[in-house]
Short mmCIF file of C-alpha atoms and ligand atoms in Angstrom, two decimals:
data_model
loop_
_atom_site.label_atom_id
_atom_site.label_comp_id
_atom_site.label_asym_id
_atom_site.label_seq_id
_atom_site.Cartn_x
_atom_site.Cartn_y
_atom_site.Cartn_z
CA MET A 1 -35.96 -0.12 -27.58
CA GLN A 2 -36.86 3.03 -29.34
CA PRO A 3 -34.48 5.88 -28.27
CA LYS A 4 -36.74 8.81 -26.65
CA VAL A 5 -36.06 12.48 -26.78
CA LEU A 6 -36.50 15.29 -24.20
CA ILE A 7 -37.72 18.62 -25.44
CA ALA A 8 -37.73 21.45 -22.60
CA GLY A 9 -39.27 24.82 -23.01
CA PHE A 10 -39.24 27.61 -20.36
CA GLU A 11 -42.20 29.67 -18.69
CA PRO A 12 -42.65 33.05 -19.79
CA PHE A 13 -40.46 35.59 -18.14
CA ALA A 14 -39.83 39.36 -18.29
CA GLY A 15 -43.49 40.51 -18.36
CA GLU A 16 -44.36 38.24 -21.42
CA THR A 17 -47.63 36.20 -21.14
CA LEU A 18 -45.96 33.19 -23.16
CA ASN A 19 -42.89 31.74 -24.02
CA PRO A 20 -42.35 30.33 -27.74
CA SER A 21 -39.93 27.72 -26.66
CA TRP A 22 -42.82 26.15 -24.32
CA GLN A 23 -45.51 26.69 -27.08
CA VAL A 24 -43.20 24.77 -29.39
CA ALA A 25 -42.01 22.00 -26.74
CA ARG A 26 -45.75 21.66 -25.68
CA ALA A 27 -47.08 20.91 -29.35
CA LEU A 28 -44.21 18.28 -29.77
CA HIS A 29 -45.07 16.60 -26.71
CA GLY A 30 -46.49 13.00 -27.49
CA THR A 31 -45.38 13.32 -31.35
CA GLN A 32 -44.13 10.08 -32.92
CA LEU A 33 -41.54 10.43 -35.36
CA ASP A 34 -41.15 7.94 -38.34
CA ASP A 35 -39.28 5.40 -36.45
CA GLU A 36 -41.44 5.56 -33.65
CA VAL A 37 -39.24 7.83 -31.41
CA THR A 38 -41.30 9.46 -28.65
CA ILE A 39 -40.95 12.95 -27.77
CA GLN A 40 -41.42 14.25 -24.13
CA ALA A 41 -41.63 17.74 -23.26
CA VAL A 42 -40.93 19.25 -19.99
CA LYS A 43 -41.56 23.08 -18.96
CA LEU A 44 -38.84 24.68 -16.88
CA PRO A 45 -39.24 27.47 -14.52
CA CYS A 46 -37.30 30.61 -15.42
CA ILE A 47 -35.48 30.39 -12.16
CA PHE A 48 -31.60 29.78 -12.00
CA LYS A 49 -31.69 26.98 -9.27
CA GLN A 50 -35.17 25.41 -10.13
CA SER A 51 -34.51 24.98 -13.93
CA LEU A 52 -31.63 22.71 -13.27
CA LEU A 53 -33.29 20.44 -10.72
CA CYS A 54 -36.27 20.21 -13.16
CA LEU A 55 -34.13 19.45 -16.21
CA GLU A 56 -31.90 16.89 -14.33
CA GLN A 57 -35.25 15.03 -12.85
CA ALA A 58 -36.53 14.93 -16.36
CA VAL A 59 -33.19 13.60 -17.74
CA ASN A 60 -33.03 10.94 -14.83
CA GLN A 61 -36.58 9.78 -15.30
CA LEU A 62 -36.57 9.50 -19.22
CA GLN A 63 -32.74 8.57 -20.08
CA PRO A 64 -33.21 10.06 -23.48
CA ALA A 65 -30.80 9.57 -26.12
CA VAL A 66 -31.45 13.40 -27.20
CA VAL A 67 -32.21 16.49 -25.12
CA ILE A 68 -32.76 19.63 -26.66
CA LEU A 69 -33.35 22.68 -24.76
CA LEU A 70 -35.32 25.66 -26.27
CA GLY A 71 -35.54 29.26 -24.97
CA LEU A 72 -36.59 32.88 -26.29
CA ALA A 73 -33.94 35.12 -27.70
CA ALA A 74 -35.89 38.38 -27.55
CA GLY A 75 -35.27 40.01 -30.90
CA CYS A 76 -33.43 37.48 -32.86
CA SER A 77 -34.99 36.77 -36.41
CA GLN A 78 -33.56 33.10 -36.74
CA LEU A 79 -33.12 29.90 -34.88
CA MET A 80 -29.80 30.44 -32.92
CA LEU A 81 -28.15 27.08 -32.80
CA GLU A 82 -26.02 27.52 -29.58
CA LYS A 83 -22.46 26.16 -29.88
CA ILE A 84 -20.94 26.93 -26.58
CA ALA A 85 -22.39 27.02 -22.83
CA SER A 86 -20.25 29.25 -20.46
CA ASN A 87 -19.79 28.76 -17.01
CA TYR A 88 -20.87 32.30 -16.30
CA ILE A 89 -24.09 33.98 -15.07
CA ASP A 90 -24.68 37.88 -15.02
CA ALA A 91 -28.53 38.70 -15.07
CA ALA A 92 -29.50 41.83 -16.37
CA ILE A 93 -32.91 41.21 -14.96
CA ALA A 94 -34.18 38.98 -11.84
CA ASP A 95 -35.72 35.54 -12.63
CA ASN A 96 -38.97 34.45 -11.93
CA ALA A 97 -38.19 34.02 -8.16
CA GLY A 98 -36.67 37.42 -7.88
CA GLN A 99 -32.94 36.23 -8.21
CA GLN A 100 -30.48 38.16 -9.93
CA PRO A 101 -26.95 36.90 -9.55
CA ARG A 102 -24.21 38.75 -11.02
CA ASN A 103 -20.87 37.93 -12.34
CA ALA A 104 -21.20 34.48 -10.87
CA LEU A 105 -20.22 30.93 -11.84
CA THR A 106 -22.81 28.16 -13.16
CA ALA A 107 -20.65 25.28 -11.57
CA SER A 108 -18.08 26.19 -9.00
CA HIS A 109 -15.75 23.39 -10.19
CA GLY A 110 -16.67 23.40 -13.62
CA PRO A 111 -14.72 24.40 -16.91
CA ALA A 112 -15.26 27.52 -18.40
CA ALA A 113 -17.19 26.47 -21.12
CA TYR A 114 -18.71 23.11 -22.87
CA PHE A 115 -19.70 22.58 -26.61
CA SER A 116 -23.02 21.41 -27.55
CA ASN A 117 -22.74 17.87 -28.82
CA LEU A 118 -25.46 18.17 -31.13
CA PRO A 119 -24.76 17.90 -34.95
CA LEU A 120 -25.22 21.71 -35.31
CA ASN A 121 -23.84 21.98 -38.84
CA ALA A 122 -25.93 19.16 -40.00
CA ILE A 123 -29.04 20.73 -38.67
CA LEU A 124 -28.19 24.06 -40.20
CA GLN A 125 -27.91 22.46 -43.51
CA ALA A 126 -31.30 20.54 -43.14
CA LEU A 127 -33.04 23.69 -41.98
CA HIS A 128 -31.80 25.73 -44.81
CA LEU A 129 -32.78 23.15 -46.97
CA GLN A 130 -36.29 23.86 -45.90
CA HIS A 131 -35.82 27.51 -46.10
CA ILE A 132 -36.08 27.74 -42.35
CA PRO A 133 -33.62 30.81 -41.15
CA ALA A 134 -31.03 29.51 -38.75
CA GLN A 135 -27.74 30.38 -37.77
CA LEU A 136 -24.93 29.21 -35.45
CA SER A 137 -24.19 31.20 -32.10
CA LEU A 138 -21.40 31.53 -30.03
CA SER A 139 -23.13 32.80 -27.02
CA ALA A 140 -26.17 31.77 -25.20
CA GLY A 141 -26.16 34.83 -23.06
CA SER A 142 -25.51 35.05 -19.41
CA TYR A 143 -29.06 34.49 -18.17
CA VAL A 144 -31.10 31.38 -17.09
CA CYS A 145 -30.87 29.79 -20.53
CA ASN A 146 -27.07 29.81 -20.86
CA HIS A 147 -27.30 28.38 -17.16
CA SER A 148 -29.30 25.37 -18.09
CA PHE A 149 -27.46 24.80 -21.27
CA TYR A 150 -24.21 24.44 -19.07
CA GLY A 151 -26.07 22.41 -16.45
CA LEU A 152 -27.09 19.97 -19.14
CA MET A 153 -23.69 19.51 -20.71
CA HIS A 154 -22.13 19.44 -17.18
CA LEU A 155 -24.56 16.41 -16.62
CA ILE A 156 -23.98 14.69 -20.07
CA LYS A 157 -20.05 15.04 -19.29
CA ASN A 158 -20.24 13.46 -15.90
CA GLN A 159 -23.19 11.18 -15.98
CA TYR A 160 -24.60 10.65 -19.65
CA ALA A 161 -21.94 10.55 -21.93
CA SER A 162 -24.25 8.87 -24.57
CA ILE A 163 -26.72 11.79 -24.57
CA LYS A 164 -26.52 14.10 -27.40
CA GLY A 165 -27.83 17.44 -26.00
CA GLY A 166 -27.80 21.43 -26.70
CA PHE A 167 -29.56 24.39 -26.78
CA ILE A 168 -31.55 26.56 -29.51
CA HIS A 169 -32.91 30.01 -28.89
CA LEU A 170 -36.07 30.74 -30.67
CA PRO A 171 -37.40 34.19 -32.21
CA TYR A 172 -40.52 35.70 -30.63
CA LEU A 173 -44.01 34.54 -31.77
CA PRO A 174 -45.76 37.15 -34.35
CA GLY A 175 -48.47 37.92 -31.55
CA GLN A 176 -45.67 39.05 -29.22
CA VAL A 177 -44.13 41.77 -31.45
CA LEU A 178 -47.61 43.76 -32.47
CA ASN A 179 -46.23 46.48 -30.09
CA LYS A 180 -42.72 46.15 -30.75
CA PRO A 181 -42.28 47.70 -34.35
CA GLY A 182 -39.09 46.37 -36.06
CA ILE A 183 -38.53 43.55 -33.93
CA ALA A 184 -38.32 39.96 -35.62
CA SER A 185 -40.49 37.12 -35.14
CA MET A 186 -41.41 33.73 -36.42
CA ALA A 187 -44.55 31.64 -36.99
CA LEU A 188 -45.34 29.08 -34.45
CA GLU A 189 -45.87 26.40 -37.32
CA THR A 190 -42.44 27.29 -38.79
CA GLN A 191 -40.98 27.13 -35.06
CA ILE A 192 -42.40 23.47 -34.57
CA GLU A 193 -41.19 22.23 -38.15
CA ALA A 194 -37.84 23.43 -37.36
CA VAL A 195 -37.50 22.18 -34.09
CA LYS A 196 -38.92 18.75 -35.38
CA ILE A 197 -36.13 18.93 -38.34
CA CYS A 198 -33.51 19.54 -35.38
CA ILE A 199 -34.65 16.36 -33.55
CA GLU A 200 -34.65 14.00 -36.38
CA VAL A 201 -31.15 15.42 -37.56
CA SER A 202 -30.13 14.82 -33.91
CA LEU A 203 -31.17 11.12 -33.90
CA GLN A 204 -29.36 10.48 -37.28
CA GLN A 205 -25.91 12.31 -37.01
CA HIS A 206 -23.06 12.40 -34.64
CA ALA A 207 -21.70 15.47 -33.08
CA ASP A 208 -19.68 17.84 -35.22
CA GLN A 209 -16.04 17.05 -35.06
CA LEU A 210 -13.63 19.80 -34.35
CA ILE A 211 -10.39 19.74 -35.83
CA ALA A 212 -7.53 19.36 -33.45
N1 LIG B 1 -35.07 32.82 -22.49
C1 LIG B 1 -34.16 33.27 -21.30
C2 LIG B 1 -34.52 32.43 -20.18
C3 LIG B 1 -35.72 31.82 -20.51
C4 LIG B 1 -35.78 32.06 -22.14
O1 LIG B 1 -36.87 31.52 -22.65
C5 LIG B 1 -32.61 33.23 -21.92
O2 LIG B 1 -32.55 33.44 -22.96
O3 LIG B 1 -31.60 32.95 -20.92
#
């Protein structure tokens, strides 16, 4: 059986009318890669609780080999390959259901953090080879994205050890920064191409080995 890939993007939040993460995921939905891998996209609500429920349901249903969560990091200029999901939530703004947890744990019995188990170094190299700006990031923030990233890694750790999963933050799309002078963006086509590369490398490579 061919491996399946689940890609998730978020609905808009913080007054924006769109979210590049969903635009990219949506564009990749149904795409057939060279070796007949199917990509399935799911749209996550920008709501703490529901985002995790939605994600878990999609993982349980699809049983994918690779899960890549995407989200917007307002103002970043490059793809941010998130290395660390932390067990910490401190929302600077309310989520789309009006909830604003402060100084809270994502999982009351979970470890302080999980590492992504995507092959981030190989992904970074592959992106740079195509001249796509990207960097490793050591914090996915303390909002809904970090919450879902931690939830995914918790699920992998406890139920799906074979899944390779992680999180990538994306820049704004050019149309979102017309009235935000000096704020970085990246064309949708570049973001789509970039995430496709992330998927392909994730299917081929093992997670980064840490030196003990
Ligand atoms: N970015 C937010 C939540 C949804 C999204 O796309 C974040 O970085 O937490």
